PDB file of C-alpha atoms in Angstrom:
ATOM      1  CA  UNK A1432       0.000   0.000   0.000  1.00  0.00           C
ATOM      2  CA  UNK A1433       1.216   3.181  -0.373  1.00  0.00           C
ATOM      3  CA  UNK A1434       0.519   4.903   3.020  1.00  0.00           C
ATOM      4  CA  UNK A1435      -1.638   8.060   3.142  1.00  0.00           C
ATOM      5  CA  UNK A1436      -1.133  10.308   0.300  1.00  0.00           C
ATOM      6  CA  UNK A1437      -0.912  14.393   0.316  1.00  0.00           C
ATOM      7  CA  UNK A1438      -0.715  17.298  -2.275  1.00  0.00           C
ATOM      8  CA  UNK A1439       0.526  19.427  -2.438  1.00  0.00           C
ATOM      9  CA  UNK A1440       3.519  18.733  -0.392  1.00  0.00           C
ATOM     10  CA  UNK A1441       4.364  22.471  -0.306  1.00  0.00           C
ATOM     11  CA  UNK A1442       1.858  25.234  -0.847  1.00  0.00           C
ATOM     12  CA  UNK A1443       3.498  29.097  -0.992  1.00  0.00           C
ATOM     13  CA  UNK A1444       0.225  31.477  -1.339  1.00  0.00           C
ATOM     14  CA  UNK A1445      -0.479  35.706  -0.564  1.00  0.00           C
ATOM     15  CA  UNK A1446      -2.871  36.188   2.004  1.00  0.00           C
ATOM     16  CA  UNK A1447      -6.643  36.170   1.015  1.00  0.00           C
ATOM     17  CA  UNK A1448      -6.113  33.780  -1.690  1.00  0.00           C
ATOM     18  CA  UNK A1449      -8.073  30.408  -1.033  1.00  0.00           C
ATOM     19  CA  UNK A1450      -5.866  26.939  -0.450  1.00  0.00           C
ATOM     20  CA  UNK A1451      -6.841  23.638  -0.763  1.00  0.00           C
ATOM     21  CA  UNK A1452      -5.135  20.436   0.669  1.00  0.00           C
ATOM     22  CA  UNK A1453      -5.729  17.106  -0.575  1.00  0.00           C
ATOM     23  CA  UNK A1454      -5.560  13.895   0.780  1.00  0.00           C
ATOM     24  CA  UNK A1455      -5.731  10.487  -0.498  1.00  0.00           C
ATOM     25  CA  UNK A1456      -6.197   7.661   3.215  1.00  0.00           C
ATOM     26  CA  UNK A1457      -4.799   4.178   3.000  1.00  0.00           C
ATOM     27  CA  UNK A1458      -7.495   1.781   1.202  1.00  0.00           C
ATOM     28  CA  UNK A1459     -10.280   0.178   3.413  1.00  0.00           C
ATOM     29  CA  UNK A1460      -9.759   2.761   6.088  1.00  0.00           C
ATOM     30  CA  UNK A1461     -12.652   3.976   7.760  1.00  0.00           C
ATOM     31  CA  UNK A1462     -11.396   6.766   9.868  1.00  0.00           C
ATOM     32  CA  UNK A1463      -9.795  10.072   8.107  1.00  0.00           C
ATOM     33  CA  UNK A1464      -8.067  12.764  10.144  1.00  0.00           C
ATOM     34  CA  UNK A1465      -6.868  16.249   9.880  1.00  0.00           C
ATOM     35  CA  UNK A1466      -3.906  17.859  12.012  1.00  0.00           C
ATOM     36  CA  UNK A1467      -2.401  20.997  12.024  1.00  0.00           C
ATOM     37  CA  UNK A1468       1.166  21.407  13.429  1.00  0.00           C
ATOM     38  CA  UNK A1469       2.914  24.768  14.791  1.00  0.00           C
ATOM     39  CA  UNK A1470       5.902  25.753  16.788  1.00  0.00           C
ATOM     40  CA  UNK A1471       3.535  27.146  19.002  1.00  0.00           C
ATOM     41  CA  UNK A1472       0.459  25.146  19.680  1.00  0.00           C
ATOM     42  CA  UNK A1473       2.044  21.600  18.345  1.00  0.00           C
ATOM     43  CA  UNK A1474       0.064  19.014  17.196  1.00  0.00           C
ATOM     44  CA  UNK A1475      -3.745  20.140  17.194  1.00  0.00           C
ATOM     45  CA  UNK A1476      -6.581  17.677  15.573  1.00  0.00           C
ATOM     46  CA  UNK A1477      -8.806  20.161  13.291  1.00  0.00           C
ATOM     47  CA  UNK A1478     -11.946  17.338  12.426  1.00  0.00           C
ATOM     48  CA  UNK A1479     -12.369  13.889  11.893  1.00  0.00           C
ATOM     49  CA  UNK A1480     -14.575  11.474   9.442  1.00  0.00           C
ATOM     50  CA  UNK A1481     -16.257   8.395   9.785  1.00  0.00           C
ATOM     51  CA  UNK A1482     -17.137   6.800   6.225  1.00  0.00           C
ATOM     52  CA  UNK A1483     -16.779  10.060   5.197  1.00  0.00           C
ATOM     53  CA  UNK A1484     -19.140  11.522   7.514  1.00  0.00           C
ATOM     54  CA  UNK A1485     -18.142  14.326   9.827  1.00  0.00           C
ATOM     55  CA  UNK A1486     -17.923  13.454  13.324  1.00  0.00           C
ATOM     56  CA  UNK A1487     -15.714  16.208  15.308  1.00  0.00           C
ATOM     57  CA  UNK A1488     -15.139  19.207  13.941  1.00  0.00           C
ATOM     58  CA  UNK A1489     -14.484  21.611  16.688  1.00  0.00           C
ATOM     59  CA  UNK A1490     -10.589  21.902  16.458  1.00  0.00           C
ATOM     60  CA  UNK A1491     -11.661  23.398  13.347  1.00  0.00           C
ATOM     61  CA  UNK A1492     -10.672  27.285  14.126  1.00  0.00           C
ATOM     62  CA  UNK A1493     -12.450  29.117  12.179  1.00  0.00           C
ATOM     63  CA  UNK A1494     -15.104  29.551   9.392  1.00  0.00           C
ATOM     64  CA  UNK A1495     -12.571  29.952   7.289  1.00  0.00           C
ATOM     65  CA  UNK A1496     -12.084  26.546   7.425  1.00  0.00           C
ATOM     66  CA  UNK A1497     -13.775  23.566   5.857  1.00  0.00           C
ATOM     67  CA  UNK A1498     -13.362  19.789   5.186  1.00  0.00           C
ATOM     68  CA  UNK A1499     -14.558  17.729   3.069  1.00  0.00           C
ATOM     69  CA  UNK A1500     -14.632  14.110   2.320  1.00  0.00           C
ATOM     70  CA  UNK A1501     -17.036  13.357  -0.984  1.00  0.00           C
ATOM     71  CA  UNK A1502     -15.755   9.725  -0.897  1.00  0.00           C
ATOM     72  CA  UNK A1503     -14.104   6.441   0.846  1.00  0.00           C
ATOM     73  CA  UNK A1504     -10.598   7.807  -0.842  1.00  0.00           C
ATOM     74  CA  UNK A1505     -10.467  11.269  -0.829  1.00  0.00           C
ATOM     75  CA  UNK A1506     -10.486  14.164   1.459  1.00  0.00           C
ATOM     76  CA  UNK A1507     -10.008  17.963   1.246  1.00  0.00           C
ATOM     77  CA  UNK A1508      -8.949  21.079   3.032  1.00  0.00           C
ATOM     78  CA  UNK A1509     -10.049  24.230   2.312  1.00  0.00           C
ATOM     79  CA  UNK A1510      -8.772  27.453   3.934  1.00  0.00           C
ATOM     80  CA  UNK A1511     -10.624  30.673   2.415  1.00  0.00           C
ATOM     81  CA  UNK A1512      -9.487  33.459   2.668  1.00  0.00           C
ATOM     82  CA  UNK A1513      -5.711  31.957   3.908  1.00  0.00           C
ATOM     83  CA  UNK A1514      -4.175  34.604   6.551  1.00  0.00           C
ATOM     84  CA  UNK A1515      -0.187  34.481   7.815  1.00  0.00           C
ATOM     85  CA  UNK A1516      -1.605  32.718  10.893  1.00  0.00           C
ATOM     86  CA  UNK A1517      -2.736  29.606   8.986  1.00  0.00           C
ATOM     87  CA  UNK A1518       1.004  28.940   7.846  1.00  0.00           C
ATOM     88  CA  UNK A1519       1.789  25.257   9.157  1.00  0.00           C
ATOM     89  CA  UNK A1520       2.164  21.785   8.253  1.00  0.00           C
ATOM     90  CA  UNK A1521      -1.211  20.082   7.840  1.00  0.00           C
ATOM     91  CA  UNK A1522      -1.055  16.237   8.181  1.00  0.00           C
ATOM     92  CA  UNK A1523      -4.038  13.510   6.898  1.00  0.00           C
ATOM     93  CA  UNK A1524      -4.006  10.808   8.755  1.00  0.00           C
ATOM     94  CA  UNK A1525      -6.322   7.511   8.263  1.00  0.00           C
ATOM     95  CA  UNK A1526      -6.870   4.343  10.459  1.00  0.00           C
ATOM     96  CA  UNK A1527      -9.081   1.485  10.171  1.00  0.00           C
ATOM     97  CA  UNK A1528     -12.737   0.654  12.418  1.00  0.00           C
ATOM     98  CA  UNK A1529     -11.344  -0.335  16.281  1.00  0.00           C
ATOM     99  CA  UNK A1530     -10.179   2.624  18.191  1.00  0.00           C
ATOM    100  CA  UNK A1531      -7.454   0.280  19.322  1.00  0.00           C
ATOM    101  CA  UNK A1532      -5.622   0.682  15.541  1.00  0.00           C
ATOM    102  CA  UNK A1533      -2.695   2.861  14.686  1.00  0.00           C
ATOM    103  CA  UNK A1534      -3.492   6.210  13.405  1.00  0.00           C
ATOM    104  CA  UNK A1535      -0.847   6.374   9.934  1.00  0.00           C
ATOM    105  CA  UNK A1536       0.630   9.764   8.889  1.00  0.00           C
ATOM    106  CA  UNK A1537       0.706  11.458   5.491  1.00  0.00           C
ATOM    107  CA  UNK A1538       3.955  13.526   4.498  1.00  0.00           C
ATOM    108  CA  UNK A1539       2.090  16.903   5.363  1.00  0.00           C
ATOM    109  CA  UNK A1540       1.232  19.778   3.222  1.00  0.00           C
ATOM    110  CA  UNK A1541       3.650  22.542   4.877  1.00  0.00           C
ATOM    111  CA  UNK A1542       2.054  25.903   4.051  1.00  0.00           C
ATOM    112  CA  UNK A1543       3.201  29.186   4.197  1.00  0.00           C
ATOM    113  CA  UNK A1544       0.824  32.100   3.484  1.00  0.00           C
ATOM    114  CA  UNK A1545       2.588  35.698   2.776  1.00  0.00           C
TER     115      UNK A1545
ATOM    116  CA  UNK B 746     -10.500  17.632  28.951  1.00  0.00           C
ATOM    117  CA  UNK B 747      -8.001  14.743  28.326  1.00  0.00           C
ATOM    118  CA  UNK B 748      -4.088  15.755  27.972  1.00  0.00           C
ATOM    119  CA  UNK B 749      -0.931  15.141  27.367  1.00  0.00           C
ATOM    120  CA  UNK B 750       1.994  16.319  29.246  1.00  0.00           C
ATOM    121  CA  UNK B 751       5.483  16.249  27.688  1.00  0.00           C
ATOM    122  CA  UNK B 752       7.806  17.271  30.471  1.00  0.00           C
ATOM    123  CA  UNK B 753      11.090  17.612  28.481  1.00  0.00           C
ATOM    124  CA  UNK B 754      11.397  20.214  25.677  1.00  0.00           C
ATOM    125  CA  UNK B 755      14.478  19.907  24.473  1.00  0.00           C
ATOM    126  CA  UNK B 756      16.826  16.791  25.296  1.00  0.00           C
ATOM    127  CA  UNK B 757      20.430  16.516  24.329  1.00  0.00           C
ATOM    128  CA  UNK B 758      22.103  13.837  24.561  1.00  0.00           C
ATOM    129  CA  UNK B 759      25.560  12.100  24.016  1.00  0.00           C
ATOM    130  CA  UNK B 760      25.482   8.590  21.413  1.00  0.00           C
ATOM    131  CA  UNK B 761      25.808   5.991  23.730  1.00  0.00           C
ATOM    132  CA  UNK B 762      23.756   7.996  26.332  1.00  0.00           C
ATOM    133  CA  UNK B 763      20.813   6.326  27.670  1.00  0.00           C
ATOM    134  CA  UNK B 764      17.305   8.127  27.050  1.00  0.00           C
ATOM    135  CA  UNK B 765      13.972   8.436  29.025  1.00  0.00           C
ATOM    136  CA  UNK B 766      11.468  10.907  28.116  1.00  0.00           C
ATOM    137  CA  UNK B 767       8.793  11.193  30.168  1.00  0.00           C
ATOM    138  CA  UNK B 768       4.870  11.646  29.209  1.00  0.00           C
ATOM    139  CA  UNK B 769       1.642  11.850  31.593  1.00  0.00           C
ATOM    140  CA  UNK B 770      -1.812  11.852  30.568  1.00  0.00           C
ATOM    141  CA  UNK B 771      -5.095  13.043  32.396  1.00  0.00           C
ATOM    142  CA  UNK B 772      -8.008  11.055  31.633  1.00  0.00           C
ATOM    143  CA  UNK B 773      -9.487   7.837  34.117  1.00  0.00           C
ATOM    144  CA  UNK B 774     -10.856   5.548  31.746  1.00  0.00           C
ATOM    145  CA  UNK B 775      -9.919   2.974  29.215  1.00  0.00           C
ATOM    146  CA  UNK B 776      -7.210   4.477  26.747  1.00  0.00           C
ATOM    147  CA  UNK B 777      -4.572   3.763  24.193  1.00  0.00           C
ATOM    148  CA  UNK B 778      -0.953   4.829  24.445  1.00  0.00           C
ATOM    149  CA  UNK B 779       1.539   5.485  21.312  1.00  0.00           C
ATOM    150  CA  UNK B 780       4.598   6.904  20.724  1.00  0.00           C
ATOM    151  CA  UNK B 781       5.527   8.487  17.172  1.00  0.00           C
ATOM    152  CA  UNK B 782       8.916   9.796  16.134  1.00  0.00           C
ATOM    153  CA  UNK B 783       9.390  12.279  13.447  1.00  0.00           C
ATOM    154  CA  UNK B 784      12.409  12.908  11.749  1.00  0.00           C
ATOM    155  CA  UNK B 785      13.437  16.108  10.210  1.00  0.00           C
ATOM    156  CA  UNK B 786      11.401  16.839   7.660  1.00  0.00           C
ATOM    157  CA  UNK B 787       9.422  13.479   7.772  1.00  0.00           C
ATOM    158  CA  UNK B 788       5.904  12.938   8.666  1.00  0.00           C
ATOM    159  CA  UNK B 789       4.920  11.584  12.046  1.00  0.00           C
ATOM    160  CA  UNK B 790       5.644   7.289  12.461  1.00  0.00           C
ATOM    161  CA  UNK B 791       5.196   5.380  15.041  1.00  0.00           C
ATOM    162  CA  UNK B 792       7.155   3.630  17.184  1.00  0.00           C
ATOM    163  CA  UNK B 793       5.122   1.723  19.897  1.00  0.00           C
ATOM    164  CA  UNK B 794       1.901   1.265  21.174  1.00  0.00           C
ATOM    165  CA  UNK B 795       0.210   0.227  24.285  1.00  0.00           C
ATOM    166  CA  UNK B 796      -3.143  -0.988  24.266  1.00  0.00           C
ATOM    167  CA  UNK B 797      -3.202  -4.057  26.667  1.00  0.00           C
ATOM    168  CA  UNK B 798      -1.531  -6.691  28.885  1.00  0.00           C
ATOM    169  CA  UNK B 799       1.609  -6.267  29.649  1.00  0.00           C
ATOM    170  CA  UNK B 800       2.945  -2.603  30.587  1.00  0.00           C
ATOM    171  CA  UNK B 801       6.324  -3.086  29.644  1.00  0.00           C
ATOM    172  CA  UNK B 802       5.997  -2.556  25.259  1.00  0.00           C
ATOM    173  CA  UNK B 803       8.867  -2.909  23.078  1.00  0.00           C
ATOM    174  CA  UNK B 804       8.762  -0.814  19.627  1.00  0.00           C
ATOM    175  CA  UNK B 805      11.356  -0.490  16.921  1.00  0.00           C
ATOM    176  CA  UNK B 806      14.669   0.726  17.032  1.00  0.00           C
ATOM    177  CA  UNK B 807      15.470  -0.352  20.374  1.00  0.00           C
ATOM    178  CA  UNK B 808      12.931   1.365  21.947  1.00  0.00           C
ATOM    179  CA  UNK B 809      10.613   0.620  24.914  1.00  0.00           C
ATOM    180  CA  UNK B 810       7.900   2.195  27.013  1.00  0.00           C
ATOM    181  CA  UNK B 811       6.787   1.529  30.302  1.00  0.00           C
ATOM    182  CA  UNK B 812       2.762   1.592  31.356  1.00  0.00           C
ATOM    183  CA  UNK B 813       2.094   2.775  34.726  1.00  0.00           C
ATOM    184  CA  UNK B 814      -1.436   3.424  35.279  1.00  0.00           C
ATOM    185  CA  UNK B 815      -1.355   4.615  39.066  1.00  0.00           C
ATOM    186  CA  UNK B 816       0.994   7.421  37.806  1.00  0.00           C
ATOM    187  CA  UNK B 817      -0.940   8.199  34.787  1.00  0.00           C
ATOM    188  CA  UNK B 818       2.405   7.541  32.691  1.00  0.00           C
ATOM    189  CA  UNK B 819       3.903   6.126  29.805  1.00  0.00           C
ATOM    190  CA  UNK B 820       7.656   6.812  29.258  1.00  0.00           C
ATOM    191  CA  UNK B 821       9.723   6.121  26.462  1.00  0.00           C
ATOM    192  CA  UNK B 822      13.193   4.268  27.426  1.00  0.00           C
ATOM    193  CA  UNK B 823      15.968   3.470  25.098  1.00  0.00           C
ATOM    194  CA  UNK B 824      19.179   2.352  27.012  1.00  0.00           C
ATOM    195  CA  UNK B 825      21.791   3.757  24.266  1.00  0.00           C
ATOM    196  CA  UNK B 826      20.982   6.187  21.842  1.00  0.00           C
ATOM    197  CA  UNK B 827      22.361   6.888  18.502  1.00  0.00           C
ATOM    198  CA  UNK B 828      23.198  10.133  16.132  1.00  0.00           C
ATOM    199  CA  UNK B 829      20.171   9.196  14.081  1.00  0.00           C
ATOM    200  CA  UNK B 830      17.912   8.617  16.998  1.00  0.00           C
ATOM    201  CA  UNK B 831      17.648  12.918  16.689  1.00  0.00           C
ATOM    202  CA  UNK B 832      13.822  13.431  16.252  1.00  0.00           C
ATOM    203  CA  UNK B 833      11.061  14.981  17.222  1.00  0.00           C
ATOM    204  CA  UNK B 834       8.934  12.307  20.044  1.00  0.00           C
ATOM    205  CA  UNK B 835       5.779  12.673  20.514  1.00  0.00           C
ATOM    206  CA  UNK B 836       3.251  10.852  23.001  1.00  0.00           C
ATOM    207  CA  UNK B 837      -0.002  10.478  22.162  1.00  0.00           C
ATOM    208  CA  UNK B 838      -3.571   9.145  24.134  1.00  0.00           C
ATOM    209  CA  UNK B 839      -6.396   8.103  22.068  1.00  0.00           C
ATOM    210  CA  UNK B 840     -10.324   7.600  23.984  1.00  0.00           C
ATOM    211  CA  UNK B 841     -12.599   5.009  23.077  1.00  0.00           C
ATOM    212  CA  UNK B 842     -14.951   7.821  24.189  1.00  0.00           C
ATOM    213  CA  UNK B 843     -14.344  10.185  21.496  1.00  0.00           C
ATOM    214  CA  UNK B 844     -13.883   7.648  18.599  1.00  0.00           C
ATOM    215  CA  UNK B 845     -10.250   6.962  19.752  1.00  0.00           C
ATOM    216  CA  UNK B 846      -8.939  10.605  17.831  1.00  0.00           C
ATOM    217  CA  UNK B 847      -5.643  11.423  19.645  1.00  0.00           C
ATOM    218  CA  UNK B 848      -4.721  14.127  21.806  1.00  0.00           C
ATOM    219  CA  UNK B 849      -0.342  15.002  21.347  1.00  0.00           C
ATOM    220  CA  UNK B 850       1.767  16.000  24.169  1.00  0.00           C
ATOM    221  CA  UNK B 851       3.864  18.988  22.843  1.00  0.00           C
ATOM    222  CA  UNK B 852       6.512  17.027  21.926  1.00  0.00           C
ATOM    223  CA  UNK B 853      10.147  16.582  22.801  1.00  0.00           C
ATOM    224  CA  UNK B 854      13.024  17.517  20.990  1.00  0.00           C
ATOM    225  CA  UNK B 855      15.854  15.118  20.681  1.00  0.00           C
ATOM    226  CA  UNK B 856      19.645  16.095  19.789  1.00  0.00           C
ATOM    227  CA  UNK B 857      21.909  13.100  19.671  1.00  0.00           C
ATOM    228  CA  UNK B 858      25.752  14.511  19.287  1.00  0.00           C
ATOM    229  CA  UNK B 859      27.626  12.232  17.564  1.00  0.00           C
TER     230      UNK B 859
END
Protein backbone atom coordinates (compact mmCIF):
# COMPACT_ATOMS: atom_id res chain seq x y z
CA UNK A 1 0.00 0.00 0.00
CA UNK A 2 1.22 3.18 -0.37
CA UNK A 3 0.52 4.90 3.02
CA UNK A 4 -1.64 8.06 3.14
CA UNK A 5 -1.13 10.31 0.30
CA UNK A 6 -0.91 14.39 0.32
CA UNK A 7 -0.71 17.30 -2.27
CA UNK A 8 0.53 19.43 -2.44
CA UNK A 9 3.52 18.73 -0.39
CA UNK A 10 4.36 22.47 -0.31
CA UNK A 11 1.86 25.23 -0.85
CA UNK A 12 3.50 29.10 -0.99
CA UNK A 13 0.23 31.48 -1.34
CA UNK A 14 -0.48 35.71 -0.56
CA UNK A 15 -2.87 36.19 2.00
CA UNK A 16 -6.64 36.17 1.01
CA UNK A 17 -6.11 33.78 -1.69
CA UNK A 18 -8.07 30.41 -1.03
CA UNK A 19 -5.87 26.94 -0.45
CA UNK A 20 -6.84 23.64 -0.76
CA UNK A 21 -5.13 20.44 0.67
CA UNK A 22 -5.73 17.11 -0.57
CA UNK A 23 -5.56 13.90 0.78
CA UNK A 24 -5.73 10.49 -0.50
CA UNK A 25 -6.20 7.66 3.21
CA UNK A 26 -4.80 4.18 3.00
CA UNK A 27 -7.49 1.78 1.20
CA UNK A 28 -10.28 0.18 3.41
CA UNK A 29 -9.76 2.76 6.09
CA UNK A 30 -12.65 3.98 7.76
CA UNK A 31 -11.40 6.77 9.87
CA UNK A 32 -9.80 10.07 8.11
CA UNK A 33 -8.07 12.76 10.14
CA UNK A 34 -6.87 16.25 9.88
CA UNK A 35 -3.91 17.86 12.01
CA UNK A 36 -2.40 21.00 12.02
CA UNK A 37 1.17 21.41 13.43
CA UNK A 38 2.91 24.77 14.79
CA UNK A 39 5.90 25.75 16.79
CA UNK A 40 3.53 27.15 19.00
CA UNK A 41 0.46 25.15 19.68
CA UNK A 42 2.04 21.60 18.34
CA UNK A 43 0.06 19.01 17.20
CA UNK A 44 -3.75 20.14 17.19
CA UNK A 45 -6.58 17.68 15.57
CA UNK A 46 -8.81 20.16 13.29
CA UNK A 47 -11.95 17.34 12.43
CA UNK A 48 -12.37 13.89 11.89
CA UNK A 49 -14.57 11.47 9.44
CA UNK A 50 -16.26 8.39 9.79
CA UNK A 51 -17.14 6.80 6.22
CA UNK A 52 -16.78 10.06 5.20
CA UNK A 53 -19.14 11.52 7.51
CA UNK A 54 -18.14 14.33 9.83
CA UNK A 55 -17.92 13.45 13.32
CA UNK A 56 -15.71 16.21 15.31
CA UNK A 57 -15.14 19.21 13.94
CA UNK A 58 -14.48 21.61 16.69
CA UNK A 59 -10.59 21.90 16.46
CA UNK A 60 -11.66 23.40 13.35
CA UNK A 61 -10.67 27.29 14.13
CA UNK A 62 -12.45 29.12 12.18
CA UNK A 63 -15.10 29.55 9.39
CA UNK A 64 -12.57 29.95 7.29
CA UNK A 65 -12.08 26.55 7.42
CA UNK A 66 -13.78 23.57 5.86
CA UNK A 67 -13.36 19.79 5.19
CA UNK A 68 -14.56 17.73 3.07
CA UNK A 69 -14.63 14.11 2.32
CA UNK A 70 -17.04 13.36 -0.98
CA UNK A 71 -15.76 9.73 -0.90
CA UNK A 72 -14.10 6.44 0.85
CA UNK A 73 -10.60 7.81 -0.84
CA UNK A 74 -10.47 11.27 -0.83
CA UNK A 75 -10.49 14.16 1.46
CA UNK A 76 -10.01 17.96 1.25
CA UNK A 77 -8.95 21.08 3.03
CA UNK A 78 -10.05 24.23 2.31
CA UNK A 79 -8.77 27.45 3.93
CA UNK A 80 -10.62 30.67 2.41
CA UNK A 81 -9.49 33.46 2.67
CA UNK A 82 -5.71 31.96 3.91
CA UNK A 83 -4.18 34.60 6.55
CA UNK A 84 -0.19 34.48 7.81
CA UNK A 85 -1.60 32.72 10.89
CA UNK A 86 -2.74 29.61 8.99
CA UNK A 87 1.00 28.94 7.85
CA UNK A 88 1.79 25.26 9.16
CA UNK A 89 2.16 21.79 8.25
CA UNK A 90 -1.21 20.08 7.84
CA UNK A 91 -1.05 16.24 8.18
CA UNK A 92 -4.04 13.51 6.90
CA UNK A 93 -4.01 10.81 8.76
CA UNK A 94 -6.32 7.51 8.26
CA UNK A 95 -6.87 4.34 10.46
CA UNK A 96 -9.08 1.49 10.17
CA UNK A 97 -12.74 0.65 12.42
CA UNK A 98 -11.34 -0.33 16.28
CA UNK A 99 -10.18 2.62 18.19
CA UNK A 100 -7.45 0.28 19.32
CA UNK A 101 -5.62 0.68 15.54
CA UNK A 102 -2.69 2.86 14.69
CA UNK A 103 -3.49 6.21 13.41
CA UNK A 104 -0.85 6.37 9.93
CA UNK A 105 0.63 9.76 8.89
CA UNK A 106 0.71 11.46 5.49
CA UNK A 107 3.95 13.53 4.50
CA UNK A 108 2.09 16.90 5.36
CA UNK A 109 1.23 19.78 3.22
CA UNK A 110 3.65 22.54 4.88
CA UNK A 111 2.05 25.90 4.05
CA UNK A 112 3.20 29.19 4.20
CA UNK A 113 0.82 32.10 3.48
CA UNK A 114 2.59 35.70 2.78
CA UNK B 1 -10.50 17.63 28.95
CA UNK B 2 -8.00 14.74 28.33
CA UNK B 3 -4.09 15.75 27.97
CA UNK B 4 -0.93 15.14 27.37
CA UNK B 5 1.99 16.32 29.25
CA UNK B 6 5.48 16.25 27.69
CA UNK B 7 7.81 17.27 30.47
CA UNK B 8 11.09 17.61 28.48
CA UNK B 9 11.40 20.21 25.68
CA UNK B 10 14.48 19.91 24.47
CA UNK B 11 16.83 16.79 25.30
CA UNK B 12 20.43 16.52 24.33
CA UNK B 13 22.10 13.84 24.56
CA UNK B 14 25.56 12.10 24.02
CA UNK B 15 25.48 8.59 21.41
CA UNK B 16 25.81 5.99 23.73
CA UNK B 17 23.76 8.00 26.33
CA UNK B 18 20.81 6.33 27.67
CA UNK B 19 17.31 8.13 27.05
CA UNK B 20 13.97 8.44 29.03
CA UNK B 21 11.47 10.91 28.12
CA UNK B 22 8.79 11.19 30.17
CA UNK B 23 4.87 11.65 29.21
CA UNK B 24 1.64 11.85 31.59
CA UNK B 25 -1.81 11.85 30.57
CA UNK B 26 -5.10 13.04 32.40
CA UNK B 27 -8.01 11.06 31.63
CA UNK B 28 -9.49 7.84 34.12
CA UNK B 29 -10.86 5.55 31.75
CA UNK B 30 -9.92 2.97 29.22
CA UNK B 31 -7.21 4.48 26.75
CA UNK B 32 -4.57 3.76 24.19
CA UNK B 33 -0.95 4.83 24.44
CA UNK B 34 1.54 5.49 21.31
CA UNK B 35 4.60 6.90 20.72
CA UNK B 36 5.53 8.49 17.17
CA UNK B 37 8.92 9.80 16.13
CA UNK B 38 9.39 12.28 13.45
CA UNK B 39 12.41 12.91 11.75
CA UNK B 40 13.44 16.11 10.21
CA UNK B 41 11.40 16.84 7.66
CA UNK B 42 9.42 13.48 7.77
CA UNK B 43 5.90 12.94 8.67
CA UNK B 44 4.92 11.58 12.05
CA UNK B 45 5.64 7.29 12.46
CA UNK B 46 5.20 5.38 15.04
CA UNK B 47 7.16 3.63 17.18
CA UNK B 48 5.12 1.72 19.90
CA UNK B 49 1.90 1.27 21.17
CA UNK B 50 0.21 0.23 24.29
CA UNK B 51 -3.14 -0.99 24.27
CA UNK B 52 -3.20 -4.06 26.67
CA UNK B 53 -1.53 -6.69 28.89
CA UNK B 54 1.61 -6.27 29.65
CA UNK B 55 2.94 -2.60 30.59
CA UNK B 56 6.32 -3.09 29.64
CA UNK B 57 6.00 -2.56 25.26
CA UNK B 58 8.87 -2.91 23.08
CA UNK B 59 8.76 -0.81 19.63
CA UNK B 60 11.36 -0.49 16.92
CA UNK B 61 14.67 0.73 17.03
CA UNK B 62 15.47 -0.35 20.37
CA UNK B 63 12.93 1.37 21.95
CA UNK B 64 10.61 0.62 24.91
CA UNK B 65 7.90 2.20 27.01
CA UNK B 66 6.79 1.53 30.30
CA UNK B 67 2.76 1.59 31.36
CA UNK B 68 2.09 2.78 34.73
CA UNK B 69 -1.44 3.42 35.28
CA UNK B 70 -1.36 4.61 39.07
CA UNK B 71 0.99 7.42 37.81
CA UNK B 72 -0.94 8.20 34.79
CA UNK B 73 2.41 7.54 32.69
CA UNK B 74 3.90 6.13 29.80
CA UNK B 75 7.66 6.81 29.26
CA UNK B 76 9.72 6.12 26.46
CA UNK B 77 13.19 4.27 27.43
CA UNK B 78 15.97 3.47 25.10
CA UNK B 79 19.18 2.35 27.01
CA UNK B 80 21.79 3.76 24.27
CA UNK B 81 20.98 6.19 21.84
CA UNK B 82 22.36 6.89 18.50
CA UNK B 83 23.20 10.13 16.13
CA UNK B 84 20.17 9.20 14.08
CA UNK B 85 17.91 8.62 17.00
CA UNK B 86 17.65 12.92 16.69
CA UNK B 87 13.82 13.43 16.25
CA UNK B 88 11.06 14.98 17.22
CA UNK B 89 8.93 12.31 20.04
CA UNK B 90 5.78 12.67 20.51
CA UNK B 91 3.25 10.85 23.00
CA UNK B 92 0.00 10.48 22.16
CA UNK B 93 -3.57 9.15 24.13
CA UNK B 94 -6.40 8.10 22.07
CA UNK B 95 -10.32 7.60 23.98
CA UNK B 96 -12.60 5.01 23.08
CA UNK B 97 -14.95 7.82 24.19
CA UNK B 98 -14.34 10.18 21.50
CA UNK B 99 -13.88 7.65 18.60
CA UNK B 100 -10.25 6.96 19.75
CA UNK B 101 -8.94 10.60 17.83
CA UNK B 102 -5.64 11.42 19.64
CA UNK B 103 -4.72 14.13 21.81
CA UNK B 104 -0.34 15.00 21.35
CA UNK B 105 1.77 16.00 24.17
CA UNK B 106 3.86 18.99 22.84
CA UNK B 107 6.51 17.03 21.93
CA UNK B 108 10.15 16.58 22.80
CA UNK B 109 13.02 17.52 20.99
CA UNK B 110 15.85 15.12 20.68
CA UNK B 111 19.64 16.09 19.79
CA UNK B 112 21.91 13.10 19.67
CA UNK B 113 25.75 14.51 19.29
CA UNK B 114 27.63 12.23 17.56
Amino acid sequence: DAGVIQSPRHEVTEMGQEVTLRCKPISGHDYLFWYRQTMMRGLELLIYFNNNVPIDDSGMPEDRFSAKMPNASFSTLKIQPSEPRDSAVYFCASRGVSWEETQYFGPGTRLLVL
Amino acid sequence: AQSVSQHNHHVILSEAASLELGCNYSYGGTVNLFWYVQYPGQHLQLLLKYFSGDPLVKGIKGFEAEFIKSKFSFNLRKPSVQWSDTAEYFCAVSDYNQGGKLIFGQGTELSVKP
